[in-house]
mmCIF file of C-alpha atoms and ligand atoms in Angstrom:
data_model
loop_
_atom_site.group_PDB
_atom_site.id
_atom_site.type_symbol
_atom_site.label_atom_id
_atom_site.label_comp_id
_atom_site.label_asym_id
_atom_site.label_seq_id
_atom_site.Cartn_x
_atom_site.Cartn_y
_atom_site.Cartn_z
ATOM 1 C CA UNK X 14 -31.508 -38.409 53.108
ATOM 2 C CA UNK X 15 -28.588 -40.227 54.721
ATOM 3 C CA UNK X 16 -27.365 -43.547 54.348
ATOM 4 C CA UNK X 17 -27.376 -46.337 57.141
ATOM 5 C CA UNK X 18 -24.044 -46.328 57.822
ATOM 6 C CA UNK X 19 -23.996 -42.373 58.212
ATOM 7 C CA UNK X 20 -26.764 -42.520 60.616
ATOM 8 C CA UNK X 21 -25.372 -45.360 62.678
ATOM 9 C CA UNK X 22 -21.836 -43.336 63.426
ATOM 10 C CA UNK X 23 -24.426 -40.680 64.927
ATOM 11 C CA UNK X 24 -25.915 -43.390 67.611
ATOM 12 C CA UNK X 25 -23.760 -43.938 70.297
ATOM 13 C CA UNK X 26 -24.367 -46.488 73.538
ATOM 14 C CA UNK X 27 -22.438 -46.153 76.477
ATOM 15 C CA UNK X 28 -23.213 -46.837 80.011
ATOM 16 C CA UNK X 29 -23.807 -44.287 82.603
ATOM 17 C CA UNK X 30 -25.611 -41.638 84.434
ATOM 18 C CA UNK X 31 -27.876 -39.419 82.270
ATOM 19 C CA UNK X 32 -27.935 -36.093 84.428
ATOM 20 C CA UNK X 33 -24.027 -35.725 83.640
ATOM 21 C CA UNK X 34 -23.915 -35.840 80.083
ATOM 22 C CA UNK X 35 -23.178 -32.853 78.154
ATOM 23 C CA UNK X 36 -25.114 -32.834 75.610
ATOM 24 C CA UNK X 37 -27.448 -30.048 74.453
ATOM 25 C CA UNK X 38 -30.384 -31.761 75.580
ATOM 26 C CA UNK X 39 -31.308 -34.980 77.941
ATOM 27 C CA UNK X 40 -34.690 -36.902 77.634
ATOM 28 C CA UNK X 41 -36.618 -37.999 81.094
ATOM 29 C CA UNK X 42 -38.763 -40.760 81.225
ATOM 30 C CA UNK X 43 -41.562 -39.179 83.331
ATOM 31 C CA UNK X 44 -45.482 -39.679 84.158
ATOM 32 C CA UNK X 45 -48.238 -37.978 82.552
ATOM 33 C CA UNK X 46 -48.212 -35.590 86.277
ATOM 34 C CA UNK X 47 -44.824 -34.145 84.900
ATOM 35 C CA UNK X 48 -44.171 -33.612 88.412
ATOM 36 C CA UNK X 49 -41.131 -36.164 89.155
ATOM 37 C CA UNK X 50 -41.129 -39.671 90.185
ATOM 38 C CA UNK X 51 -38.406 -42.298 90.795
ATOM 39 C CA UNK X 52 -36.288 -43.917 88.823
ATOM 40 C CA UNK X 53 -34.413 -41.432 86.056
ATOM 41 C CA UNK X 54 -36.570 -39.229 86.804
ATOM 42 C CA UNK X 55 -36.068 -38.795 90.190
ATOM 43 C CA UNK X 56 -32.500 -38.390 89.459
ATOM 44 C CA UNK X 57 -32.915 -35.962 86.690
ATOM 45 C CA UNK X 58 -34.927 -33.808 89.256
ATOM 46 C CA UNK X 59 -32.626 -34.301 91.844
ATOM 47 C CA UNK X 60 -29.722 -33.269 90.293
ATOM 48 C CA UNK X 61 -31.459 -30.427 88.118
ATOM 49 C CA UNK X 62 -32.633 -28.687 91.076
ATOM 50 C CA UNK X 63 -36.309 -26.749 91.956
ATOM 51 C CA UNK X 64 -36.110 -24.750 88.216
ATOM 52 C CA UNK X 65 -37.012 -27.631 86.298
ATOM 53 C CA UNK X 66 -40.193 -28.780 88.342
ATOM 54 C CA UNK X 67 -40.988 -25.127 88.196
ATOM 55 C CA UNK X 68 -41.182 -25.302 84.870
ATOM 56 C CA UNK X 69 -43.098 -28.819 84.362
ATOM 57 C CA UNK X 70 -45.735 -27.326 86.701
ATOM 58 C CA UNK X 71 -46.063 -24.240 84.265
ATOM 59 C CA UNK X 72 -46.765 -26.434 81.539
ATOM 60 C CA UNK X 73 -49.227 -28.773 83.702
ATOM 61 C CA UNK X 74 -51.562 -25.507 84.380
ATOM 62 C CA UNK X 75 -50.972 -24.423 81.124
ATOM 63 C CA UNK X 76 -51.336 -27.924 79.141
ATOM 64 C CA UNK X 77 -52.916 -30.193 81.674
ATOM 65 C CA UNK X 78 -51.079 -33.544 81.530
ATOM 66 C CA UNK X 79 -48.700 -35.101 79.267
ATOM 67 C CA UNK X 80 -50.016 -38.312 77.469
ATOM 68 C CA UNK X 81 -48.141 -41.305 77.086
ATOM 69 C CA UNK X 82 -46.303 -40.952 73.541
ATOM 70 C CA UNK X 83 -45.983 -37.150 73.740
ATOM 71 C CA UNK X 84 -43.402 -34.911 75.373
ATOM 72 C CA UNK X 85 -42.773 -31.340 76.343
ATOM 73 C CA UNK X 86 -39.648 -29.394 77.137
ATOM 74 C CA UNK X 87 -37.967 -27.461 80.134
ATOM 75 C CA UNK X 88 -34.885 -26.191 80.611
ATOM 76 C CA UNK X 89 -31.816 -27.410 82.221
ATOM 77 C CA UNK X 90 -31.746 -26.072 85.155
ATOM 78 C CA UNK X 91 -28.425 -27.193 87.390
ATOM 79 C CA UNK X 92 -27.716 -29.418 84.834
ATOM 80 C CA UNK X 93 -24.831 -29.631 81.722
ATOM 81 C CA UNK X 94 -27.860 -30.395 79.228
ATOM 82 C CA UNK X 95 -29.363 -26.904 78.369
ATOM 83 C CA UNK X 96 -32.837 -28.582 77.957
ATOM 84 C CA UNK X 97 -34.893 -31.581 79.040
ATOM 85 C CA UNK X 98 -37.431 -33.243 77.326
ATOM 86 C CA UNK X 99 -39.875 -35.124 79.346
ATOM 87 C CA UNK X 100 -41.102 -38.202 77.379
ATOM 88 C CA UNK X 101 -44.103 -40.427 78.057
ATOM 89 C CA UNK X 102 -43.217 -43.917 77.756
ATOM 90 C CA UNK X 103 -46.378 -46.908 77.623
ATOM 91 C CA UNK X 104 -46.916 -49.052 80.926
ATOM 92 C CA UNK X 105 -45.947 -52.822 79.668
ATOM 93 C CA UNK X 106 -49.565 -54.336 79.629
ATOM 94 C CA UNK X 107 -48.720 -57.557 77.436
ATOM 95 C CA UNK X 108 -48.506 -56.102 74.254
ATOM 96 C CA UNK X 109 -52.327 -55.684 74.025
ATOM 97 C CA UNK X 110 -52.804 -51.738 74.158
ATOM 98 C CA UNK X 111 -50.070 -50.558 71.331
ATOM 99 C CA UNK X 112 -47.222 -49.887 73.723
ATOM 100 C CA UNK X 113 -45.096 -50.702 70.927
ATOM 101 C CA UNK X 114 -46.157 -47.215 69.071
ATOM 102 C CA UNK X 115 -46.717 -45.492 72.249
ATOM 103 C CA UNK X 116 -43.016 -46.142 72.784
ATOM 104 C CA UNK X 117 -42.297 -45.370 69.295
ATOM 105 C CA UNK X 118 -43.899 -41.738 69.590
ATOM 106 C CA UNK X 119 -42.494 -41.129 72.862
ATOM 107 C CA UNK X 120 -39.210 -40.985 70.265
ATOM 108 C CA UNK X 121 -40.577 -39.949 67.507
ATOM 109 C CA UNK X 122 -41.911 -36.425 69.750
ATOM 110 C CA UNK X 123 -38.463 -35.956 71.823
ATOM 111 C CA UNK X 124 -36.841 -35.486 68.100
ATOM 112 C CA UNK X 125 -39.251 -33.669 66.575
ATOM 113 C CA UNK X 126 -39.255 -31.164 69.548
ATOM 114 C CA UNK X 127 -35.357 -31.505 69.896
ATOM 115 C CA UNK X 128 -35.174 -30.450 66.063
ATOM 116 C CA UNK X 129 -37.624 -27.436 66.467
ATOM 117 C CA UNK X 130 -35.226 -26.484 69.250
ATOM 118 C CA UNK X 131 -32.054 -26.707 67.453
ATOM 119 C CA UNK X 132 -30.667 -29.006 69.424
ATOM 120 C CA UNK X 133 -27.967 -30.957 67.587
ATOM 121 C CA UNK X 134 -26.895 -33.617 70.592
ATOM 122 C CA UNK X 135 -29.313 -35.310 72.578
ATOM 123 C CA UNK X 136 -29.147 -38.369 75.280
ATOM 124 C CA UNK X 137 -31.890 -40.775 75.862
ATOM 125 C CA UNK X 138 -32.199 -43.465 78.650
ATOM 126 C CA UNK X 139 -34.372 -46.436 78.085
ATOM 127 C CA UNK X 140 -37.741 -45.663 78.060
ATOM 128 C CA UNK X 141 -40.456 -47.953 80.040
ATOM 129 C CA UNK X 142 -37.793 -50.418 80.652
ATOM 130 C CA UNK X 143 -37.513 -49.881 84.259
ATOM 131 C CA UNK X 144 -40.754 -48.894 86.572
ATOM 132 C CA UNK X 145 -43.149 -49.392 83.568
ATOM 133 C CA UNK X 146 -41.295 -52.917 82.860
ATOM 134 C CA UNK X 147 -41.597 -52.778 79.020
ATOM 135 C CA UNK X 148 -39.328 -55.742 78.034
ATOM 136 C CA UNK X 149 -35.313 -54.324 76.914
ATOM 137 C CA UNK X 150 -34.931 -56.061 74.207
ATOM 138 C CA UNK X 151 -38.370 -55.392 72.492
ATOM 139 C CA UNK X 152 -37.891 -51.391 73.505
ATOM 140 C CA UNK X 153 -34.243 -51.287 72.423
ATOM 141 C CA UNK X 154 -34.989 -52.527 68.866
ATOM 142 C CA UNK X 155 -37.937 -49.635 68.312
ATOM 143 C CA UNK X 156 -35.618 -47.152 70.407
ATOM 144 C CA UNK X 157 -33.017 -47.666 67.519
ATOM 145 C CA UNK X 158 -35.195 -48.216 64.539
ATOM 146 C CA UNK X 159 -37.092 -45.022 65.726
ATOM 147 C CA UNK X 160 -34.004 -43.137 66.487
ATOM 148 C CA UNK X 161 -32.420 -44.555 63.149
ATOM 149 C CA UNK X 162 -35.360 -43.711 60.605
ATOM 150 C CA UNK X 163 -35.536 -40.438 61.773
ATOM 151 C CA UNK X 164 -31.825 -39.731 61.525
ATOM 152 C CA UNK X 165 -31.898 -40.669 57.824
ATOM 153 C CA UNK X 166 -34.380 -37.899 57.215
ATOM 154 C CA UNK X 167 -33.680 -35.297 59.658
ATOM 155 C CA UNK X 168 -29.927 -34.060 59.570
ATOM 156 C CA UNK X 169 -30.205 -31.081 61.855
ATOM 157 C CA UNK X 170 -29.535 -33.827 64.678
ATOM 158 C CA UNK X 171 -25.966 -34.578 64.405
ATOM 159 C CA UNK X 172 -25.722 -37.247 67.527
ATOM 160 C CA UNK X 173 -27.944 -38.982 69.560
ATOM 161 C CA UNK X 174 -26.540 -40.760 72.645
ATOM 162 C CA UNK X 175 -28.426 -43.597 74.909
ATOM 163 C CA UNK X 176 -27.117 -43.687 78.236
ATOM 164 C CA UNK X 177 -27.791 -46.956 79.767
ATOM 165 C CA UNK X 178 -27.881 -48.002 83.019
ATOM 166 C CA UNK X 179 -26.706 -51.262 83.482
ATOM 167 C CA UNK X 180 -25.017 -53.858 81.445
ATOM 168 C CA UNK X 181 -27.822 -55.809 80.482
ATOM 169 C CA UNK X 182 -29.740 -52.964 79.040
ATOM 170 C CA UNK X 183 -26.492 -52.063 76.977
ATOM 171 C CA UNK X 184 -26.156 -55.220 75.291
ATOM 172 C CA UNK X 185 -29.633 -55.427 74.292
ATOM 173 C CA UNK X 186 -29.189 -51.775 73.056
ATOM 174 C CA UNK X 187 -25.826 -52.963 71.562
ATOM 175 C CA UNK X 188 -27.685 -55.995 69.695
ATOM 176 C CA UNK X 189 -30.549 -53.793 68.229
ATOM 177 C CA UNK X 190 -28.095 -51.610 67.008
ATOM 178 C CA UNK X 191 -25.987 -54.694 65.248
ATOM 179 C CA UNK X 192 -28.631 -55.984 63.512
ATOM 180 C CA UNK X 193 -30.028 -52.988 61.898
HETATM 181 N N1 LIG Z 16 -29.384 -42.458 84.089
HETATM 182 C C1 LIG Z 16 -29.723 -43.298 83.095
HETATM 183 N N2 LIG Z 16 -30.656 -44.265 83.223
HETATM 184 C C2 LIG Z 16 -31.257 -44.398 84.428
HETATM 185 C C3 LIG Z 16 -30.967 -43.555 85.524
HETATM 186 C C4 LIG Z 16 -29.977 -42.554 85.333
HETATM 187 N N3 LIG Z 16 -29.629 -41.710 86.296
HETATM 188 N N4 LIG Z 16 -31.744 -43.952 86.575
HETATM 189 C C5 LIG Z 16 -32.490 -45.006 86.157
HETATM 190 N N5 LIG Z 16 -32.193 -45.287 84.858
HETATM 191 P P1 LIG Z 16 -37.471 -45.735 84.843
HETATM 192 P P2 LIG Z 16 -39.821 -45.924 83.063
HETATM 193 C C6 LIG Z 16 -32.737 -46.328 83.978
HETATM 194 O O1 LIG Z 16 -38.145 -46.558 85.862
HETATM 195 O O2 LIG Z 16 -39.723 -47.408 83.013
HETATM 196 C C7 LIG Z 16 -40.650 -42.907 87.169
HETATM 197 O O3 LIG Z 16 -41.071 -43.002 88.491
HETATM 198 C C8 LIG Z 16 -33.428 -47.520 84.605
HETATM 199 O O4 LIG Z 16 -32.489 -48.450 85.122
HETATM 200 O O5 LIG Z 16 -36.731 -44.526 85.291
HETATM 201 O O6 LIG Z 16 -40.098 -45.179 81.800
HETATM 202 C C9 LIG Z 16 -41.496 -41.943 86.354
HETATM 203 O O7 LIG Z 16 -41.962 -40.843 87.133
HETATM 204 C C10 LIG Z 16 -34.173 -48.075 83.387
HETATM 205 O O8 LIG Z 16 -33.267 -48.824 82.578
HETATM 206 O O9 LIG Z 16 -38.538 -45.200 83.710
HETATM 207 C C11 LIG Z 16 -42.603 -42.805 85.885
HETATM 208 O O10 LIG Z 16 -43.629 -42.925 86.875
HETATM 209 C C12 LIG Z 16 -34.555 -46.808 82.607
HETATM 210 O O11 LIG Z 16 -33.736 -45.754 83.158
HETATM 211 C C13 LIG Z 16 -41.953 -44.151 85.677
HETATM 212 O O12 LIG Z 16 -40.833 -44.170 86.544
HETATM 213 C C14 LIG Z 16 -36.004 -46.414 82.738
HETATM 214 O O13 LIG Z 16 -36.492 -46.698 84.028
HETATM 215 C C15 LIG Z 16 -41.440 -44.307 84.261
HETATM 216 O O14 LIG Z 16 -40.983 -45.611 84.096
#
């Protein structure tokens, strides 16, 4: 069990592209089809190359689809990251069908798979903030607390970036972080 102030030194914001970090893994916000979309992941897709939608498809006729909350994992293909987990964030619907713990889980699974894995760095990007238009600040605060709480009992992860796209979404980030 770590303390707060451990855990926090392991969170780091910064703003950027996700498909160039270096990390050992990199989460995608994707649809339950796994097979690509717009947004991040479009660009994940784009800049892993054909490999990694190989792969998603594998796990579609294997699987079926991946439900909102849950996540599987690929590898890297072209990219730095040596894996990808694809994440299933909630579509904002007003608060009134649990997106808040459907976004939570959608966490929650990325580290639970990313520990299985052995992966000790991993990036995230905002979940459901963007085409599913979950609102930042609400999503930042259980992206940290998620990410936070599970730090303090996990220590196999030993950093966990997000990689934000614009400056709004970093300050909101930056704020949930503060007032943990
Ligand atoms: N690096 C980091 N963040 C990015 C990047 C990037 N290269 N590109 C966009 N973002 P979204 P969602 C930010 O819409 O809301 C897709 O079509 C973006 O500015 O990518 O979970 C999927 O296939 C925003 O802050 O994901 C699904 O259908 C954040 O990433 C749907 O969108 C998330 O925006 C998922 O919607």
């Amino acid at each position: 069990m770590s303390d707060l102030k451990d855990v926090l030194d392991k969170i780091e914001l910064t703003i950027g592209d996700i498909t160039e970090e270096e990390t050992d893994a990199i989460v995608n916000a994707a649809n339950p089809s796994l097979l690509g979309g717009g947004g991040v992941d479009g660009a994940i897709h784009r800049a892993g190359g054909p490999e990694i939608l190989e792969e998603c498809k594998e796990i579609r006729r294997k699987y079926g689809k991946c439900l909102p909350g849950h996540a599987v994992i690929t590898g890297g293909g072209n990219l730095k990251a040596k894996y990808v987990i694809h994440t299933v964030g909630p579509i904002w619907q007003g608060g009134i069908a649990d997106e808040d713990n459907v976004l939570r889980n959608a966490y929650l699974n990325s580290l639970k798979l990313a520990s299985q894995y052995g992966i000790k760095t991993i990036s995230f990007p905002s979940i459901s903030t963007g085409a599913y238009r979950f609102p930042v600040d609400r999503a930042a605060a259980i992206a940290i607390d998620t990410v936070a709480n599970y730090l303090k009992e996990d220590s196999s992860i030993e950093k966990v970036r997000f990689i934000l796209f614009d400056e709004d979404t970093y300050r909101q980030y930056e704020r949930a972080k503060q007032s943990l």
